[in-house]
Tab-separated table of C-alpha atoms in Angstrom:
chain	number	residue	atom	x	y	z
A	1	MET	CA	0.000	0.000	0.000
A	2	GLU	CA	1.438	3.359	-1.075
A	3	PRO	CA	1.787	5.878	1.795
A	4	GLU	CA	-0.405	8.964	1.542
A	5	ILE	CA	1.854	12.009	1.285
A	6	ASP	CA	0.793	15.161	3.137
A	7	LEU	CA	0.844	17.828	0.424
A	8	GLU	CA	-0.018	20.686	2.791
A	9	TYR	CA	3.277	20.418	4.654
A	10	GLN	CA	5.647	21.585	1.925
A	11	HIS	CA	3.268	24.309	0.705
A	12	ALA	CA	2.803	25.932	4.126
A	13	LYS	CA	3.512	29.677	3.852
A	14	TRP	CA	4.565	29.735	7.503
A	15	PHE	CA	7.714	27.785	6.655
A	16	LYS	CA	8.778	30.517	4.223
A	17	ARG	CA	9.102	33.165	6.921
A	18	LYS	CA	12.571	34.529	7.565
A	19	TYR	CA	12.792	33.565	11.238
A	20	LEU	CA	12.435	29.849	10.515
A	21	ASN	CA	15.998	29.435	9.192
A	22	PRO	CA	15.920	25.622	8.734
A	23	LEU	CA	19.005	23.432	8.420
A	24	PRO	CA	20.171	22.777	4.856
A	25	PHE	CA	20.317	19.259	3.451
A	26	VAL	CA	24.108	19.083	3.607
A	27	PHE	CA	26.107	16.695	5.753
A	28	PHE	CA	29.619	15.945	6.869
A	29	ASN	CA	31.335	12.692	7.790
A	30	ILE	CA	29.988	11.286	11.055
A	31	LYS	CA	32.931	8.885	11.481
A	32	ASN	CA	32.127	5.553	13.168
A	33	THR	CA	29.575	6.733	15.705
A	34	PHE	CA	26.830	4.311	14.707
A	35	THR	CA	28.316	1.022	15.860
A	36	GLU	CA	26.910	-2.368	16.817
A	37	ASP	CA	27.501	-1.461	20.474
A	38	TYR	CA	25.547	1.776	20.099
A	39	LEU	CA	22.698	-0.080	18.418
A	40	GLY	CA	22.732	-2.747	21.134
A	41	ASN	CA	22.538	-0.134	23.879
A	42	ASN	CA	19.569	1.492	22.136
A	43	LYS	CA	17.739	-1.609	20.891
A	44	ASN	CA	14.478	-0.460	22.506
A	45	TYR	CA	14.736	2.796	20.564
A	46	TYR	CA	15.477	1.315	17.142
A	47	VAL	CA	12.586	-0.938	16.122
A	48	THR	CA	13.948	-1.443	12.596
A	49	LEU	CA	17.311	-0.667	11.034
A	50	ASN	CA	18.402	-1.872	7.609
A	51	GLU	CA	19.352	-0.581	4.158
A	52	ASN	CA	15.756	0.465	3.416
A	53	GLU	CA	14.304	1.832	6.645
A	54	ILE	CA	15.014	3.107	10.130
A	55	LYS	CA	12.077	3.009	12.504
A	56	LEU	CA	12.536	4.858	15.780
A	57	LYS	CA	10.328	4.415	18.812
A	58	LYS	CA	9.773	7.235	21.270
A	59	PHE	CA	7.611	7.445	24.353
A	60	SER	CA	4.495	9.525	23.857
A	61	ARG	CA	3.128	12.122	26.276
A	62	LYS	CA	0.670	9.623	27.745
A	63	LEU	CA	2.600	9.306	31.013
A	64	GLY	CA	2.596	13.088	31.386
A	65	PHE	CA	-1.168	13.218	30.884
A	66	ARG	CA	-1.633	10.526	33.539
A	67	THR	CA	0.471	12.510	36.002
A	68	SER	CA	-1.607	15.617	35.251
A	69	ILE	CA	-4.806	13.663	35.936
A	70	TYR	CA	-3.570	12.714	39.419
A	71	ILE	CA	-2.580	16.317	40.128
A	72	TYR	CA	-5.948	17.761	39.092
A	73	ILE	CA	-7.876	15.111	41.047
A	74	SER	CA	-5.824	16.003	44.131
A	75	LEU	CA	-6.494	19.720	43.634
A	76	ILE	CA	-10.223	19.149	43.217
A	77	ILE	CA	-10.370	17.071	46.423
A	78	ALA	CA	-8.350	19.685	48.269
A	79	LEU	CA	-10.551	22.575	47.078
A	80	THR	CA	-13.928	20.889	47.516
A	81	ILE	CA	-13.387	18.815	50.678
A	82	VAL	CA	-10.110	19.245	52.585
A	83	LEU	CA	-9.742	23.050	52.659
A	84	PRO	CA	-13.461	23.777	53.291
A	85	TYR	CA	-13.491	21.164	56.072
A	86	LEU	CA	-10.519	22.854	57.748
A	87	THR	CA	-11.967	26.353	57.224
A	88	PHE	CA	-15.688	26.079	58.067
A	89	ASP	CA	-17.621	24.348	60.827
A	90	ASP	CA	-20.272	23.178	58.389
A	91	PHE	CA	-18.783	23.834	54.959
A	92	MET	CA	-21.743	22.312	53.071
A	93	GLN	CA	-24.016	25.034	54.484
A	94	ASP	CA	-21.597	27.943	54.312
A	95	ASP	CA	-22.087	30.461	51.478
A	96	TYR	CA	-18.334	30.850	51.004
A	97	TYR	CA	-18.105	27.189	50.035
A	98	TYR	CA	-19.113	28.208	46.516
A	99	VAL	CA	-15.876	30.142	46.237
A	100	TYR	CA	-13.984	26.872	46.585
A	101	LEU	CA	-16.278	25.260	44.026
A	102	LEU	CA	-15.542	28.048	41.547
A	103	LEU	CA	-11.803	27.627	42.154
A	104	ALA	CA	-12.153	23.898	41.519
A	105	LEU	CA	-14.013	24.404	38.225
A	106	PRO	CA	-10.875	25.146	36.094
A	107	CYS	CA	-9.214	22.066	37.597
A	108	LEU	CA	-12.248	20.002	36.597
A	109	LEU	CA	-12.070	21.286	33.012
A	110	LEU	CA	-8.328	20.544	32.842
A	111	LEU	CA	-8.985	17.094	34.304
A	112	ILE	CA	-11.499	16.342	31.555
A	113	THR	CA	-9.163	17.664	28.836
A	114	ASN	CA	-6.185	15.660	30.072
A	115	SER	CA	-8.316	12.536	30.471
A	116	ILE	CA	-9.411	12.768	26.819
A	117	GLN	CA	-5.798	13.269	25.708
A	118	TYR	CA	-4.655	10.364	27.900
A	119	PHE	CA	-7.091	7.883	26.363
A	120	LYS	CA	-6.407	9.090	22.811
A	121	SER	CA	-2.620	9.113	23.087
A	122	PRO	CA	-0.689	5.994	22.000
A	123	ASP	CA	1.786	4.376	24.365
A	124	ASN	CA	4.613	4.946	21.870
A	125	ILE	CA	5.097	6.975	18.724
A	126	ASN	CA	7.168	6.000	15.699
A	127	ILE	CA	9.349	8.026	13.353
A	128	ILE	CA	10.125	6.202	10.111
A	129	PHE	CA	12.971	7.135	7.764
A	130	ASP	CA	12.130	5.382	4.504
A	131	ARG	CA	15.433	5.465	2.602
A	132	LYS	CA	14.125	3.329	-0.238
A	133	ASN	CA	11.313	5.746	-1.146
A	134	GLY	CA	12.800	8.966	0.272
A	135	LEU	CA	9.911	9.480	2.703
A	136	LEU	CA	9.665	10.498	6.348
A	137	THR	CA	6.731	9.510	8.546
A	138	MET	CA	6.271	11.170	11.929
A	139	PRO	CA	3.443	12.025	14.332
A	140	LYS	CA	1.536	15.250	14.286
A	141	LYS	CA	1.768	17.557	17.277
A	142	ASN	CA	-1.104	15.883	19.109
A	143	GLU	CA	0.573	12.470	18.511
A	144	TRP	CA	-2.791	10.888	17.675
A	145	LYS	CA	-2.132	10.728	13.952
A	146	GLN	CA	0.910	10.446	11.710
A	147	PHE	CA	1.716	12.033	8.380
A	148	THR	CA	4.194	11.291	5.601
A	149	ILE	CA	6.249	13.763	3.570
A	150	PRO	CA	9.191	13.563	1.167
A	151	PHE	CA	12.331	13.903	3.275
A	152	GLN	CA	13.476	16.912	1.214
A	153	HIS	CA	10.422	18.850	2.438
A	154	LEU	CA	11.291	18.433	6.118
A	155	ARG	CA	12.079	21.557	8.141
A	156	ALA	CA	14.606	20.971	10.915
A	157	ILE	CA	16.452	23.338	13.231
A	158	ILE	CA	19.033	23.254	16.004
A	159	LYS	CA	17.390	24.990	18.931
A	160	PHE	CA	19.356	26.442	21.839
A	161	GLU	CA	17.488	25.838	25.087
A	162	VAL	CA	17.416	28.153	28.121
A	163	THR	CA	19.584	25.620	29.962
A	164	GLY	CA	22.370	26.171	27.424
A	165	THR	CA	21.867	22.787	25.760
A	166	GLN	CA	21.029	22.166	22.124
A	167	SER	CA	18.296	20.028	20.590
A	168	LEU	CA	17.559	18.887	17.069
A	169	TYR	CA	13.935	19.575	16.207
A	170	PHE	CA	11.741	18.457	13.339
A	171	LEU	CA	8.771	20.717	12.677
A	172	ASN	CA	5.687	18.566	12.693
A	173	GLU	CA	2.836	21.034	12.440
A	174	ILE	CA	2.106	23.649	9.806
A	175	VAL	CA	-0.218	26.035	11.662
A	176	PRO	CA	1.231	29.533	12.212
A	177	PRO	CA	2.453	30.463	15.705
A	178	LYS	CA	0.228	32.450	18.055
A	179	PRO	CA	1.294	34.930	20.762
A	180	TRP	CA	0.204	32.697	23.633
A	181	ARG	CA	2.212	29.659	22.688
A	182	GLU	CA	5.753	28.740	21.716
A	183	LEU	CA	7.021	30.069	18.398
A	184	TYR	CA	7.739	26.590	17.060
A	185	LEU	CA	5.641	23.462	17.310
A	186	LEU	CA	8.375	20.871	17.362
A	187	MET	CA	9.337	17.321	18.112
A	188	ASP	CA	12.734	16.744	19.698
A	189	MET	CA	14.871	14.040	18.099
A	190	TYR	CA	17.668	12.585	20.200
A	191	ILE	CA	20.207	10.193	18.772
A	192	PHE	CA	23.786	10.765	19.942
A	193	GLY	CA	23.694	12.491	23.368
A	194	SER	CA	25.927	15.511	23.742
A	195	ASN	CA	25.409	19.065	22.509
A	196	ALA	CA	28.254	18.855	20.014
A	197	SER	CA	26.601	15.873	18.345
A	198	LYS	CA	23.291	17.519	17.384
A	199	LEU	CA	24.649	18.452	13.975
A	200	TYR	CA	26.087	14.935	13.755
A	201	SER	CA	22.513	13.728	14.232
A	202	TRP	CA	21.276	15.833	11.341
A	203	SER	CA	24.222	14.740	9.202
A	204	PHE	CA	23.412	11.125	9.994
A	205	TYR	CA	19.771	11.473	8.922
A	206	VAL	CA	20.620	13.368	5.732
A	207	TRP	CA	23.330	10.888	4.777
A	208	TYR	CA	21.085	7.898	5.436
A	209	MET	CA	18.226	9.392	3.418
A	210	ASP	CA	20.447	9.997	0.388
A	211	ARG	CA	19.600	6.679	-1.232
A	212	ASN	CA	22.136	7.227	-4.012
A	213	ARG	CA	25.118	7.258	-1.647
A	214	PRO	CA	26.510	4.350	0.396
A	215	LEU	CA	25.115	3.808	3.881
A	216	PRO	CA	26.608	5.957	6.688
A	217	PRO	CA	29.726	4.735	8.529
A	218	GLY	CA	29.413	2.343	11.446
A	219	SER	CA	29.433	-1.396	11.986
A	220	ALA	CA	25.659	-1.430	12.533
A	221	PHE	CA	25.206	-1.087	8.765
A	222	ASP	CA	27.932	-3.482	7.606
A	223	LYS	CA	25.657	-6.469	7.011
A	224	PHE	CA	23.398	-4.361	4.762
A	225	ARG	CA	26.067	-2.682	2.627
A	226	GLN	CA	26.310	-5.329	-0.087
A	227	ALA	CA	22.554	-5.389	-0.684
A	228	ASP	CA	22.483	-1.586	-0.772
A	229	PHE	CA	25.381	-1.528	-3.256
A	230	GLU	CA	23.672	-4.035	-5.526
A	231	ARG	CA	20.468	-2.001	-5.480
A	232	ARG	CA	22.291	1.203	-6.488
A	233	LYS	CA	24.229	-0.695	-9.149
A	234	ALA	CA	21.003	-2.060	-10.643
A	235	GLU	CA	19.641	1.488	-10.788
A	236	GLY	CA	22.724	2.676	-12.678
A	237	PHE	CA	24.284	4.584	-9.757
A	238	PRO	CA	22.199	7.780	-10.026
A	239	PRO	CA	23.892	10.960	-8.689
A	240	PRO	CA	23.626	11.960	-5.012
A	241	LEU	CA	20.572	13.806	-3.766
A	242	PHE	CA	22.437	15.996	-1.256
A	243	ASN	CA	25.862	17.595	-1.108
A	244	SER	CA	28.501	16.495	1.397
A	245	ILE	CA	31.359	18.318	3.079
A	246	GLU	CA	33.510	15.191	3.044
A	247	PRO	CA	33.704	12.188	0.668
A	248	THR	CA	31.321	9.263	1.145
A	249	LEU	CA	33.358	6.203	0.328
A	250	GLU	CA	32.066	2.778	-0.593
A	251	PHE	CA	32.609	-0.189	1.717
A	252	THR	CA	35.423	-1.731	-0.359
A	253	PRO	CA	37.972	-0.289	-2.843
A	254	GLN	CA	36.495	-2.511	-5.555
A	255	GLN	CA	33.030	-1.048	-4.993
A	256	GLN	CA	34.535	2.426	-5.038
A	257	LEU	CA	36.048	1.852	-8.479
A	258	VAL	CA	32.759	0.558	-9.871
A	259	ARG	CA	30.788	3.521	-8.563
A	260	GLU	CA	33.302	6.159	-9.668
A	261	ALA	CA	32.700	5.109	-13.254
A	262	PHE	CA	29.310	6.852	-12.798
A	263	TRP	CA	30.006	9.741	-10.386
A	264	LYS	CA	32.720	10.987	-8.043
A	265	ASP	CA	32.498	12.699	-4.678
A	266	GLU	CA	34.375	15.818	-5.782
A	267	ASN	CA	31.477	16.721	-8.069
A	268	TYR	CA	29.038	16.812	-5.144
A	269	ILE	CA	31.026	18.592	-2.440
A	270	ALA	CA	29.185	21.328	-0.535
A	271	SER	CA	29.981	24.942	-1.328
A	272	GLU	CA	31.717	27.160	1.223
A	273	LYS	CA	28.387	28.748	2.092
A	274	GLU	CA	26.634	25.401	2.547
A	275	ALA	CA	29.518	23.997	4.575
A	276	PHE	CA	29.714	26.951	6.952
A	277	TYR	CA	25.972	27.048	7.491
A	278	SER	CA	25.815	23.323	8.146
A	279	ILE	CA	28.424	23.401	10.898
A	280	TRP	CA	27.944	26.705	12.712
A	281	LYS	CA	24.880	28.311	14.274
A	282	LYS	CA	25.427	31.804	12.858
A	283	ASN	CA	25.443	32.152	9.095
A	284	PRO	CA	27.610	35.063	7.886
A	285	TYR	CA	26.210	34.596	4.389
A	286	LYS	CA	22.654	35.386	5.417
A	287	LYS	CA	21.538	38.841	4.302
């Protein structure tokens, strides 16, 4: 069954605004970060990993909604029973008791809202990188539904948090921002841990999704490299989809020679502007 592609995502005018400043589809060599040991330590996170697809599993917000339900139930009990009991001799007959009921009303509304979200939310959400078809599937902001887009249409940014840390975000909603909520509606994507590796994460995703290049470095992909090479060979080794700052070598020298009869890395190296923007937060080339 062919996935249904969300056509509204790439046509959203909001994404064309100057403040968005998304990451370009350029990558640099990520060395040997993605190893068998790394995959083994994160086996609950990676549902599928092969030459055609990576399927990531993340916890949804269901646990947070459940915690909120307990909090609002506690507040309602405190406002309608405990505090009036401690304040009035006969709180059921006291006129001021209605003040506590009015204070409890917003908690009741929030309890109902969070209960609905709790029962609708899945236990886990999946993000699927479909290398074979060049598609990305990820959940919408409410996490109840998923949508699929061509990977080239994805908007991603490196966001600097108030704590001084960095996070890689994929934009997963196309509605424009409003004054009373955060500027971006985002989904955080963790893969390699430290702040310095957030751009390595983006490089990893871009490299993997370039189906015309060899798989990214790392022993976790070694058993899939031959099948991936044969697939690209059967297709006539089409040129890369994205530029790279460093060469992307084949698994063996023999494979390298075969591929270079069709295209060479030096013809698809990122420009100085692309390279600078892909590595550093501030872009001196931006007008």
